[in-house]
Amino acid sequence: MRLILVRHPAPQIAAGLCYGRSDIDVAPALLAAALATLAAALPADLGSTTPVYTSPLRRCTALALPLAAQLGMPAPRIDARLAEIDFGDWELRPWDSIARAHIDAWAADLLHYAPGGGETVLQAAVRVAGFLREALDELRRRQRADAIVVCHAGTMRLLAALQPVWGRGADLAGPVLAAAALRAAATPHRIDYAGTLTLRF
C-alpha cells in the first residue's frame, strides 16, 4: 500500500511568523500552480476510487477539494488528526518575539515541551498514529492500494517517522511511538510547499 502525502501550498502569511494550528488561506494563484504541479507529479496509476484525506485547515482543504475533483476521485475526508501541531499562544507571533528561554526549553525537550502551552510533539504523534492505523485498516478492508493525504510538514514528518516501525508488532503507544516522535521532531525540515512524499506499507 502507498500513502501519497501532499503538503499544502504556501499560506498567505508574513515571513517570520510562527504558525501551526492557525487557519490561514492560500492565494488563488498559488493554489492553481499547486494543482498544475501535482497533476504532473502524482503517480499516473492512481485509480478513481483512491481515497483522499485532508487536514481540516483551509490551506489543506483548499487544495484537497479541487485536487480530488481534478483526479476524478471521491470527495476528501476531513480528519482533524492531520492538523499541524498547535503552538498555543506562540501562534501568529513573530519568532523573534518569543523569549529565547522558551525556545531553548523546547529545544532541550522536543518530545514533552508544549510550545506556547499548546501541544507536545508526543501528543501530536499519538493523534497522527491513530489516523494512520485507521486509514491503513480501511485500505486493507476495502482492498485499496493507495490513498492521498493532504496535510502539513509536521504531520508528514511524523508519518514518515512512523513508517519504518509500522507493522512490526511494536507497541506504538509506548517507547516506539516516543522514539518515532522524537525522530520526527529532530528531522530537518526539507518538505516543499505542494511537495509530495510517498510512504509504502
Short mmCIF file of N, CA and C in Angstrom, two decimals, residues 28-38 194:
data_model
loop_
_atom_site.label_atom_id
_atom_site.label_comp_id
_atom_site.label_asym_id
_atom_site.label_seq_id
_atom_site.Cartn_x
_atom_site.Cartn_y
_atom_site.Cartn_z
N PRO A 28 -5.09 32.39 -4.44
CA PRO A 28 -5.61 31.62 -5.58
C PRO A 28 -4.55 31.26 -6.61
N ALA A 29 -3.62 32.16 -6.89
CA ALA A 29 -2.59 31.87 -7.89
C ALA A 29 -1.69 30.72 -7.44
N LEU A 30 -1.37 30.69 -6.15
CA LEU A 30 -0.53 29.60 -5.63
C LEU A 30 -1.29 28.28 -5.64
N LEU A 31 -2.57 28.34 -5.38
CA LEU A 31 -3.40 27.13 -5.42
C LEU A 31 -3.44 26.57 -6.84
N ALA A 32 -3.65 27.44 -7.80
CA ALA A 32 -3.69 26.98 -9.20
C ALA A 32 -2.36 26.38 -9.62
N ALA A 33 -1.26 27.01 -9.19
CA ALA A 33 0.06 26.48 -9.53
C ALA A 33 0.29 25.11 -8.89
N ALA A 34 -0.16 24.96 -7.64
CA ALA A 34 0.00 23.68 -6.95
C ALA A 34 -0.78 22.57 -7.65
N LEU A 35 -1.99 22.87 -8.10
CA LEU A 35 -2.80 21.87 -8.80
C LEU A 35 -2.14 21.46 -10.11
N ALA A 36 -1.57 22.41 -10.80
CA ALA A 36 -0.89 22.09 -12.06
C ALA A 36 0.34 21.24 -11.81
N THR A 37 1.10 21.57 -10.76
CA THR A 37 2.30 20.81 -10.43
C THR A 37 1.95 19.38 -10.04
N LEU A 38 0.90 19.23 -9.22
CA LEU A 38 0.53 17.91 -8.74
C LEU A 38 -0.04 17.04 -9.85
N ALA A 194 3.41 22.21 -1.53
CA ALA A 194 2.84 21.41 -2.62
C ALA A 194 3.75 20.25 -3.02
#
